[in-house]
Coordinates of C-alpha atoms in Angstrom, one line a residue:
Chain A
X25 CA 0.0 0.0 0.0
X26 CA 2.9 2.6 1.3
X27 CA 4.5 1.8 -2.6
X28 CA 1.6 2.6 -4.1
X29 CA 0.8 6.1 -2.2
X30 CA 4.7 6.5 -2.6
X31 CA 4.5 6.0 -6.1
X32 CA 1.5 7.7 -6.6
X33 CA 3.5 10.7 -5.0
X34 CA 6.4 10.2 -7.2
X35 CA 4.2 10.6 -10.5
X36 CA 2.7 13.5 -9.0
X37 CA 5.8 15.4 -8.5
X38 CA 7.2 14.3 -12.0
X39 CA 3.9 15.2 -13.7
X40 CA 4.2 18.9 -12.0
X41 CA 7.9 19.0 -12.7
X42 CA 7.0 18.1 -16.6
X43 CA 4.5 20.9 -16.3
X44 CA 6.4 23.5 -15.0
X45 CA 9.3 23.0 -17.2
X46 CA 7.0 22.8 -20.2
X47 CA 5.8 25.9 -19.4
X48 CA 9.0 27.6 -18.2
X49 CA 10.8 26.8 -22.1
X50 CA 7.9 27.5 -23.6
X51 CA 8.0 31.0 -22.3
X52 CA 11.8 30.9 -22.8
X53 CA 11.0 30.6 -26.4
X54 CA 8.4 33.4 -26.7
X55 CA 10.3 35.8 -24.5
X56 CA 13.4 34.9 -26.8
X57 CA 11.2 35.3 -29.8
X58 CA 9.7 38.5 -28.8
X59 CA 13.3 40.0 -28.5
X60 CA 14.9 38.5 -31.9
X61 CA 11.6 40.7 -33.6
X62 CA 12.2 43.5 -31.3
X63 CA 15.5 44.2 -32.8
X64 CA 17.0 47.6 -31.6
X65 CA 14.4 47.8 -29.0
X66 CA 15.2 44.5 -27.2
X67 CA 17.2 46.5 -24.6
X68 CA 14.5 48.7 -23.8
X69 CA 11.9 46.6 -23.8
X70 CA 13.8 44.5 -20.7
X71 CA 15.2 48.0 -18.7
X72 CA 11.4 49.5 -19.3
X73 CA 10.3 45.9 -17.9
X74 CA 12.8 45.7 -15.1
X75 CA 12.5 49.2 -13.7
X76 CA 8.6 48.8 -13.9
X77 CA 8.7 45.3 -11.9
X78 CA 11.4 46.8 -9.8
X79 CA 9.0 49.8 -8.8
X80 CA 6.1 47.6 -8.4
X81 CA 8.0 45.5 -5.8
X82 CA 8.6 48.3 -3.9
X83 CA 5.0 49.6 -4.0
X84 CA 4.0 45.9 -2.8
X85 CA 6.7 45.8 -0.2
X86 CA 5.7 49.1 1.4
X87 CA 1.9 48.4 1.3
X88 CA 2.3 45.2 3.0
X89 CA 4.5 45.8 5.4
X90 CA 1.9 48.7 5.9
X91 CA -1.4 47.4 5.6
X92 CA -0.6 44.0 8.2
X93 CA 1.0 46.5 10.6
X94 CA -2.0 48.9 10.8
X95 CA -4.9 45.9 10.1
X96 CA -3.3 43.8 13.0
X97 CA -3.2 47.5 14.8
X98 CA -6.5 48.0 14.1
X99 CA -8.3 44.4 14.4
X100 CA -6.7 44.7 18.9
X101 CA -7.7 47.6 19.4
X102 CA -11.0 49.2 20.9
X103 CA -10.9 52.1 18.0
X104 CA -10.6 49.8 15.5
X105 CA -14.2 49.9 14.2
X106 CA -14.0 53.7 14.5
X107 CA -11.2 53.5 11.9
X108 CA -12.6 50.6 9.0
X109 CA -15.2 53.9 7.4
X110 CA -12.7 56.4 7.5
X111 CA -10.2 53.7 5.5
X112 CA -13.7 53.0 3.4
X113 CA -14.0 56.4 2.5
X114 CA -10.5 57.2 1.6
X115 CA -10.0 53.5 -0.4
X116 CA -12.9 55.3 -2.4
X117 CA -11.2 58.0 -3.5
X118 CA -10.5 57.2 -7.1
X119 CA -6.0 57.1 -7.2
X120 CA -5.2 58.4 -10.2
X121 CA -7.3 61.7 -8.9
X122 CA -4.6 62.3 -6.8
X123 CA -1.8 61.7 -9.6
X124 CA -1.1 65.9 -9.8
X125 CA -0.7 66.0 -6.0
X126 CA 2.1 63.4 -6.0
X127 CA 3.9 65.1 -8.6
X128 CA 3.6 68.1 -6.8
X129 CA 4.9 66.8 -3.3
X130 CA 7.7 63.9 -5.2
X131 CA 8.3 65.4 -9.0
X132 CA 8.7 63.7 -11.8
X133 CA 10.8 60.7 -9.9
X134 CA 10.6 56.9 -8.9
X135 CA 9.6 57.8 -5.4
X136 CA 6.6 59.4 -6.4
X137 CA 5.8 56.3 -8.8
X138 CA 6.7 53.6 -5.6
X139 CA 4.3 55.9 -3.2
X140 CA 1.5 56.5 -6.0
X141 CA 1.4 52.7 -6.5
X142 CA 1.8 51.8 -2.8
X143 CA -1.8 53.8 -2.0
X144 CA -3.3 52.2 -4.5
X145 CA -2.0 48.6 -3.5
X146 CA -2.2 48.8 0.0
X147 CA -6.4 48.7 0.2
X148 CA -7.2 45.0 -1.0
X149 CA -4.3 43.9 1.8
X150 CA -5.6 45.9 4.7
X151 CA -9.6 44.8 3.9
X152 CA -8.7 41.1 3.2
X153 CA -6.6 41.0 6.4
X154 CA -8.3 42.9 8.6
X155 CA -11.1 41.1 7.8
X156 CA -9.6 38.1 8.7
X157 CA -8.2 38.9 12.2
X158 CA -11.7 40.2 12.8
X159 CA -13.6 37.1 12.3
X160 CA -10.5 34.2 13.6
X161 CA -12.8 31.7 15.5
X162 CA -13.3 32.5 19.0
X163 CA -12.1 29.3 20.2
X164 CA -9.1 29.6 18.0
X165 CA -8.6 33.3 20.1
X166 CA -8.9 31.5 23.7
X167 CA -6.7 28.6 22.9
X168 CA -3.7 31.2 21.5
X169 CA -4.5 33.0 24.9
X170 CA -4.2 30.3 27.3
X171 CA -1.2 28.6 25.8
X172 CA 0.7 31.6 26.1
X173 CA 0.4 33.5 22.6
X174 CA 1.1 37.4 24.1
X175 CA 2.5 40.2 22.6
X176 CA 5.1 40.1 19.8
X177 CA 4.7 35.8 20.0
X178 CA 1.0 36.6 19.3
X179 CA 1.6 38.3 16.1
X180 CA 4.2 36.1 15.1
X181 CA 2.8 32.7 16.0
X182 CA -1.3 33.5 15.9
X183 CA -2.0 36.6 14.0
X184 CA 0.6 36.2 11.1
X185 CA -0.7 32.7 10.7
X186 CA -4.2 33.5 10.4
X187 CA -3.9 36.9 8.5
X188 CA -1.9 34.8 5.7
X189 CA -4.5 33.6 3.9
X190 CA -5.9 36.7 3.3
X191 CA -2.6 38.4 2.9
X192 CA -1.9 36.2 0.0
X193 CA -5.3 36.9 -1.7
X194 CA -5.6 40.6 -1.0
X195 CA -1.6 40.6 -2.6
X196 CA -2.9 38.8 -6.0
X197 CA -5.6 41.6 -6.5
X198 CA -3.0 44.1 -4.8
X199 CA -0.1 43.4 -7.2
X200 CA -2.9 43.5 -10.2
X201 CA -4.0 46.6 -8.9
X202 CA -0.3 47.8 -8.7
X203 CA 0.4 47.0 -12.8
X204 CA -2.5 49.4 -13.6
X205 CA -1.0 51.9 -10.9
X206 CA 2.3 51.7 -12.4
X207 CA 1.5 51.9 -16.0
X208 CA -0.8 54.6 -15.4
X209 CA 1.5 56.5 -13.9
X210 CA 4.2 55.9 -16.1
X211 CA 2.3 57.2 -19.0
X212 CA 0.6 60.2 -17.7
X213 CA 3.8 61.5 -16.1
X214 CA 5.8 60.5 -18.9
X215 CA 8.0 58.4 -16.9
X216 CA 10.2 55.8 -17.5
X217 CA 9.6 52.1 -17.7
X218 CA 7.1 49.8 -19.6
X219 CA 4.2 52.7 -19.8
X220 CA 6.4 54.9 -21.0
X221 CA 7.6 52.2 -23.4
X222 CA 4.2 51.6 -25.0
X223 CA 3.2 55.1 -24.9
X224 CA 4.3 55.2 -28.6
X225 CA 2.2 56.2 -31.8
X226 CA 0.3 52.7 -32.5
X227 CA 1.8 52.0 -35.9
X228 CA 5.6 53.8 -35.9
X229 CA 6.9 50.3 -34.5
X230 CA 6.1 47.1 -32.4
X231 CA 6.3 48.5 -29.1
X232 CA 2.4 48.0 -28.0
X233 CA 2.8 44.1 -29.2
X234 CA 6.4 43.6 -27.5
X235 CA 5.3 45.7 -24.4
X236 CA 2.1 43.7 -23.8
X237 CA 3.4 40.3 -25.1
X238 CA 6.1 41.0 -22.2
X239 CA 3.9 41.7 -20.1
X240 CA 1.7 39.1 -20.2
X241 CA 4.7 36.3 -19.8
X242 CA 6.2 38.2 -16.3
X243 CA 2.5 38.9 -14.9
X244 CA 1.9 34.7 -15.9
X245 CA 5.1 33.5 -14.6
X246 CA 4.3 35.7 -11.0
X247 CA 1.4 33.8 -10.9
X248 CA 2.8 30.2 -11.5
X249 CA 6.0 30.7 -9.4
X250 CA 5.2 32.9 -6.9
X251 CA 1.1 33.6 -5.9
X252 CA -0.4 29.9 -7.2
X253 CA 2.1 27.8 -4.5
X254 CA 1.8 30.4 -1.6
X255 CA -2.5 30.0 -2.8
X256 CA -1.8 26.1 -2.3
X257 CA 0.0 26.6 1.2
X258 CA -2.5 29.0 2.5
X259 CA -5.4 26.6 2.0
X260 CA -3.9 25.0 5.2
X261 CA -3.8 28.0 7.4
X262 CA -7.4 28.3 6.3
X263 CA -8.6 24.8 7.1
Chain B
X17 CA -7.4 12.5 57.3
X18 CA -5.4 14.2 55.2
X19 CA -6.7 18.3 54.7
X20 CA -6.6 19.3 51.4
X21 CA -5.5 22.6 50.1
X22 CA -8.1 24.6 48.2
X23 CA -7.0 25.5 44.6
X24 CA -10.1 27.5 42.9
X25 CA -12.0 29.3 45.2
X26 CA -15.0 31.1 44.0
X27 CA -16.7 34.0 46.0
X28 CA -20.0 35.8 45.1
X29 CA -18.9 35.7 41.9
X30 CA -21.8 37.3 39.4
X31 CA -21.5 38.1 35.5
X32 CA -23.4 40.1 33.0
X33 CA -23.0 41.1 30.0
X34 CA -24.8 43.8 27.5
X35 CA -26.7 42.2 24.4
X36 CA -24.9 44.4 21.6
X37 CA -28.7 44.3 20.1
X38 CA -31.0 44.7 22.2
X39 CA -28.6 46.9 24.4
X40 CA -30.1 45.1 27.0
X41 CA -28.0 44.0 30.5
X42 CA -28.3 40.2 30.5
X43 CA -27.4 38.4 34.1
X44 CA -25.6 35.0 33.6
X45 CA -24.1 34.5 36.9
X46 CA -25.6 35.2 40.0
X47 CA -23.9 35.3 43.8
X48 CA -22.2 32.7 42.6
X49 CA -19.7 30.2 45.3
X50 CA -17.9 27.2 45.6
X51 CA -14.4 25.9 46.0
X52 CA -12.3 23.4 44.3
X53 CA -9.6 21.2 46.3
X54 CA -6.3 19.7 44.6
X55 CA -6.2 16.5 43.2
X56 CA -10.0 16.6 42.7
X57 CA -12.0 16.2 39.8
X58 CA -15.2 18.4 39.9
X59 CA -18.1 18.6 37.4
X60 CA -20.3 21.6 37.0
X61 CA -23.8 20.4 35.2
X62 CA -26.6 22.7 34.6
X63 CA -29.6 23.1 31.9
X64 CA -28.5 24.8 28.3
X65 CA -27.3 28.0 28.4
X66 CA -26.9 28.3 32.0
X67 CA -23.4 29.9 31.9
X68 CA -21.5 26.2 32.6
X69 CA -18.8 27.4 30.2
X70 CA -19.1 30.9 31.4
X71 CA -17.7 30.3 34.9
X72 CA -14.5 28.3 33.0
X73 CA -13.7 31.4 30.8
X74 CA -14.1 33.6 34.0
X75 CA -11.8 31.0 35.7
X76 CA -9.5 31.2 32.8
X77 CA -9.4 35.2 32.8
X78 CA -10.7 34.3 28.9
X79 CA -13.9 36.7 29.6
X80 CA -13.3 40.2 31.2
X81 CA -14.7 40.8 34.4
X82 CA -14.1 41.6 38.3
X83 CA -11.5 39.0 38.9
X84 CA -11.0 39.4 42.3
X85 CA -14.0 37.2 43.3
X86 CA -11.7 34.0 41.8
X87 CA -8.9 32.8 44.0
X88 CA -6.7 30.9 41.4
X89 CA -3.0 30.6 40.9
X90 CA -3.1 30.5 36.7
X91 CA 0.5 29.8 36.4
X92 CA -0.2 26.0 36.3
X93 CA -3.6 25.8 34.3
X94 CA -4.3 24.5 31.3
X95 CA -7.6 24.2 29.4
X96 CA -9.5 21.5 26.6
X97 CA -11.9 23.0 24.5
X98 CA -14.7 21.9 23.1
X99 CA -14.4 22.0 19.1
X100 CA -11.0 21.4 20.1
X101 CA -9.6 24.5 18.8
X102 CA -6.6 23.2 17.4
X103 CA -4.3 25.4 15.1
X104 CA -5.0 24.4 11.4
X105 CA -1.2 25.7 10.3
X106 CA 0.5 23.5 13.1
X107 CA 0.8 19.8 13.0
X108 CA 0.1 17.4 15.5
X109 CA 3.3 17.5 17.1
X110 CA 3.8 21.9 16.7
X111 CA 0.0 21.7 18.1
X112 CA 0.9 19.8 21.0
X113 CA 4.1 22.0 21.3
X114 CA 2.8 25.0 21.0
X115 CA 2.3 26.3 24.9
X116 CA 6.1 25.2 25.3
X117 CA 7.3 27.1 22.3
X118 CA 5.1 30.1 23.8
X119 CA 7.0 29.7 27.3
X120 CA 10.4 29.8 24.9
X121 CA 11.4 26.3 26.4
X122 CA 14.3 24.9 24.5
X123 CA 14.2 22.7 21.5
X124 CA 15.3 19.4 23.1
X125 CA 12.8 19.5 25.9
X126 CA 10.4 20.8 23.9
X127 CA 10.7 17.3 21.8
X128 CA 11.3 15.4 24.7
X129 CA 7.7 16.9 26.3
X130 CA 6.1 16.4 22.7
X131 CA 7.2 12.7 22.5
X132 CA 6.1 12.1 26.0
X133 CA 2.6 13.4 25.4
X134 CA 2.0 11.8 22.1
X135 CA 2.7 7.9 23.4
X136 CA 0.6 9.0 26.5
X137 CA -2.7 9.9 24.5
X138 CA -2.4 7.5 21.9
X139 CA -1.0 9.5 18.7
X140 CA 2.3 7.9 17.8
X141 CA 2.0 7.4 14.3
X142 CA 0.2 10.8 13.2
X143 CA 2.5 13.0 14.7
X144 CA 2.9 15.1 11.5
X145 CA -0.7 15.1 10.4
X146 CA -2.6 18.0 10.0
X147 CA -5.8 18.5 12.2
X148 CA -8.1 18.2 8.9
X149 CA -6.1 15.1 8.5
X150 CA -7.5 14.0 11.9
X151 CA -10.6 12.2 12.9
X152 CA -13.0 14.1 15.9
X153 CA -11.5 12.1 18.0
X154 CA -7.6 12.2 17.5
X155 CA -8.2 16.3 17.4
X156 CA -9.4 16.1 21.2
X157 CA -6.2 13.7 22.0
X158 CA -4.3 16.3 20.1
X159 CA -5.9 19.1 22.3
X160 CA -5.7 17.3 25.9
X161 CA -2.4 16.5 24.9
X162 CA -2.0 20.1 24.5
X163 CA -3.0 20.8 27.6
X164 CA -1.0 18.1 29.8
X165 CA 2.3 19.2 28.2
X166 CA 1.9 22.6 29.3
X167 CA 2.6 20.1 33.1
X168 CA -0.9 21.6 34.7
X169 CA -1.8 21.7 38.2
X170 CA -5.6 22.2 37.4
X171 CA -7.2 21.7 34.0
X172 CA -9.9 23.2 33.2
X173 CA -12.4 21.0 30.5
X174 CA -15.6 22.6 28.5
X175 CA -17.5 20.5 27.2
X176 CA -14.5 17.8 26.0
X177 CA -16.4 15.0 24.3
X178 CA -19.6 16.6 23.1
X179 CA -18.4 17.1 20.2
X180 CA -17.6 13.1 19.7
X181 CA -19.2 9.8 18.8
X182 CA -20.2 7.5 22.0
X183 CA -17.8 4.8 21.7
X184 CA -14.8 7.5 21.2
X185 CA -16.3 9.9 23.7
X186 CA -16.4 6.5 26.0
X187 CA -12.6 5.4 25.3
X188 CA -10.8 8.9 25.9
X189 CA -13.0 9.2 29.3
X190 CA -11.6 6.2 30.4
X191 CA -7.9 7.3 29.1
X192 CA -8.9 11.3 30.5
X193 CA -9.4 8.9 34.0
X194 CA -6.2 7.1 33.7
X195 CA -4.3 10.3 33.3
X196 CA -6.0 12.1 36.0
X197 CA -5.1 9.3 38.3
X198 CA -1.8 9.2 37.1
X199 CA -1.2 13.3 37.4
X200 CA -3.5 13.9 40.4
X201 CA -4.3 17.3 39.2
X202 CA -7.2 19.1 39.8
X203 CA -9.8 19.3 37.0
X204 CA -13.1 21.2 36.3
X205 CA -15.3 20.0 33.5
X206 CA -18.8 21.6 32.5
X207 CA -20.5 18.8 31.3
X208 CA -24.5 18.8 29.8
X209 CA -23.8 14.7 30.5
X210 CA -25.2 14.0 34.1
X211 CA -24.0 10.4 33.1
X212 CA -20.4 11.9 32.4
X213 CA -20.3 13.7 35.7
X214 CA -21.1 11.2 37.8
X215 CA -18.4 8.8 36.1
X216 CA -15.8 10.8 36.2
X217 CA -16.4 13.6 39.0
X218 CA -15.8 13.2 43.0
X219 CA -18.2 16.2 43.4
X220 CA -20.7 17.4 40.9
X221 CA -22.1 20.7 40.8
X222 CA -25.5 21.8 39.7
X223 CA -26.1 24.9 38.4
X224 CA -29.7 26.3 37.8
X225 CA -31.0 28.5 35.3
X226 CA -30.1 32.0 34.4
X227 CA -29.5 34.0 36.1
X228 CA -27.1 30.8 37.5
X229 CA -27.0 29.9 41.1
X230 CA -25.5 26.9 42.6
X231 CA -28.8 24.7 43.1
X232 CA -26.9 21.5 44.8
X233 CA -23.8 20.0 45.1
X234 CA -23.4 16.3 45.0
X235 CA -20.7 14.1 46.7
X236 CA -20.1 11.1 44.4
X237 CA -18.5 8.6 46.8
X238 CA -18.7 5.6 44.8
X239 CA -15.5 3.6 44.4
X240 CA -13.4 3.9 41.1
X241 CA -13.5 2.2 38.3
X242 CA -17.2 3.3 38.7
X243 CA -20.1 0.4 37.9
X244 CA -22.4 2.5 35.6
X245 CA -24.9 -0.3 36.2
X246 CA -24.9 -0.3 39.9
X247 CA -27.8 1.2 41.9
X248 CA -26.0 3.7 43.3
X249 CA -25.0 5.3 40.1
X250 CA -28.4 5.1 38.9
X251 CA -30.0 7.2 42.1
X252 CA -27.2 9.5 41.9
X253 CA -27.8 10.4 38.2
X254 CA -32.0 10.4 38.8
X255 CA -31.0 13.1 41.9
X256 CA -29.1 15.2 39.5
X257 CA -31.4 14.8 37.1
X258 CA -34.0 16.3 38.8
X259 CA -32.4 18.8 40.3
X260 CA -31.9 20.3 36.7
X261 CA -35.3 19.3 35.6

């Protein structure tokens, strides 16, 4: 019986390994495709790409560094439901809106591009956790309690644990939310990176084709290597 | 005769909470008294929604409320829950670890505590399962386990084998009894099982209903391993009965 589970295991593991390098060269060969058409513009199709991925790190980083810190803030103490409308109304206000008043405060800069995308990230993470630590089973609550779970240890070893399912959905729609920030930015304030690369007359040259093409491959393989095995590991925290 | 030391001692204790929608003052606990001694196993019984599990949050500080009324020393507790209320992240072994890891207690111990616990309640085997990998009845090992490795004095139980089938329920009261004879700690379980209570118990306590006084207490005297066909055990569980009916 053990062989057969063992074995069944085995194929398992081969059959996603088969998969994922299937899909890995297959990309390979696109991505190497897309720049042998691309020609002169190879190089700054992959800066424009880089430096746009680079800034929307950042903006993730920031925002959920942020938005656990204020949600598990927020979900302990007595204020707490005071605060959620305030953060409803301002989530409201529509980002780009406030695209001048960055520019103003940060110029024309990567700063102002991190920060602008950051706002606009940090919303999905602070509802999806927040609502999370607001509704953890009572039970769940006690037990953390009585065994010990206080201060700093009940962050690390309760709160973090619960909040991650929710931190890993609320970072898929996040980061989505971020490529739209980013771009957005990056073409209305002329700034570098992969808006700025597309923002080119439709017709002079390739760019809109090479730019999304690119596009779609990074935002695809974020999904396979990074957010679909944390989704798979968070369905334990959840159970 | 040997006197023994009192370990829970409840005074006047009453509770009451506001009903967020009615905004109404409800009384759950009412000049409420008794004591607990070490080493004995006590059973609180009472009609539904009494405030049984009430008085073991209050015990257990889990619910906030004038604490001074509850002479306890918490260092030692430890508590089994109903649904269990095991960690769904942790395995069995980081479940059954987890109080030790809280109190920072080295690794080695730690696994030498864990190991200990696990051939004690019957788990070797499914040390790294998950609790959905579990049956009802492994997740309650996995949570008294829990509780004995934290090395209590007094355990606190709500409700511990409601949530199971009879014959399980049956088999981990009869391992629960083996522990608590080999530990000799005190324990408190709130039971809705007048059957349960008077297995198990040396004194059963019957609350009434809300708002809860202490109605009766009863003495079980009967030797151990109790005869749950005896006559004895019959009249003691039709005079609890109808104290509650």
């Amino acid at each position: 019986m053990s062989r057969i589970i063992l074995g069944f295991h085995l194929t398992k593991k081969r059959k996603h390994i088969f998969t994922t390098s299937f899909v890995l060269i297959s990309i390979a060969v696109i991505f190497s495709y897309i720049i042998i058409i691309s020609g002169d513009n190879a190089g700054q199709l992959i800066n424009s790409l880089m430096l746009s991925l680079f800034r929307l790190v950042s903006a993730y980083a920031i925002s959920l560094v942020v938005a656990t810190i204020v949600a598990i803030f927020i979900s302990n103490s007595r204020f707490g439901d005071m605060m959620i409308p305030i953060f409803d109304l301002l989530q409201n206000i529509p980002s780009f809106a406030l695209i001048p008043l960055f520019i103003y405060w940060f110029g024309y800069t990567n700063i102002m591009t991190i920060i602008f995308a950051a706002t606009s990230i940090l919303w999905p993470i602070l509802f999806y956790v927040l609502h999370s630590l607001k509704t953890v089973r009572r039970e769940l609550d006690d037990a953390a309690k009585i065994f010990g779970a206080v201060g700093i240890k009940r962050v690390l070893y309760f709160l973090m644990p619960v909040a991650f399912p929710s931190l890993v959905t609320g970072s898929i729609v996040g980061f989505s939310i971020g490529w739209e920030a980013i771009i957005g930015v990056e073409i209305i304030g002329l700034a570098s990176g992969i808006g700025q690369f597309l923002n080119t007359p439709v017709g002079n040259n390739n760019n809109q084709i090479l730019g999304i093409s690119a596009l779609l491959i990074i935002v695809f393989l974020i999904n396979r290597l990074i957010w679909m095995p944390l989704l798979r590991k968070s369905q334990l925290y959840a159970a | 005769m040997q006197h023994k030391q009192t370990v829970i001692d409840i005074r006047n204790l009453s509770y009451s909470y506001v009903n967020e929608e009615t905004s109404n003052r409800v009384s759950v606990l009412h000049d409420v008294s008794f004591s607990v001694s070490e080493c004995e196993f006590v059973s609180i019984v009472g009609p539904s929604g009494c405030g049984k599990s009430t008085i073991l949050k209050l015990i257990a500080k889990l619910l906030d409320n004038n604490h001074r009324n509850i002479g306890i020393d918490r260092s030692k507790m430890s508590f089994v829950f109903q649904d269990f209320a095991l960690f769904p992240w942790l395995n069995v072994r980081e479940n059954i670890g987890f109080g030790l890891k809280m109190k920072s207690l080295d690794k080695k111990s730690l696994d030498i505590v864990v190991n200990e616990k696990i051939l004690e309640v019957g788990l070797s085997g499914s040390e790294h399962k998950y609790p959905h990998e579990l049956s009802g009845g492994m997740k309650q090992r996995v949570g008294i386990a829990r509780a004995l490795a934290m090395s209590p004095s007094i355990l606190l139980m709500d409700e511990p084998f409601s949530s199971l089938d009879m014959l399980t329920a049956e088999k981990l009261r009869i391992d629960l009894l083996n522990i608590w004879t080999k530990y000799k700690m005190t324990v408190v379980m709130v039971t809705h099982l007048i059957d349960e209570a008077v297995e198990m118990s040396d004194r059963v306590i019957v609350f009434g209903p809300r708002p809860t006084i202490v109605k009766k207490v009863c003495e079980i005297s009967l030797p151990r391993p109790r005869d749950k066909r005896s006559k004895e055990y019959f009249d003691l569980c039709d005079l609890i009965s109808k104290e509650i009916l």
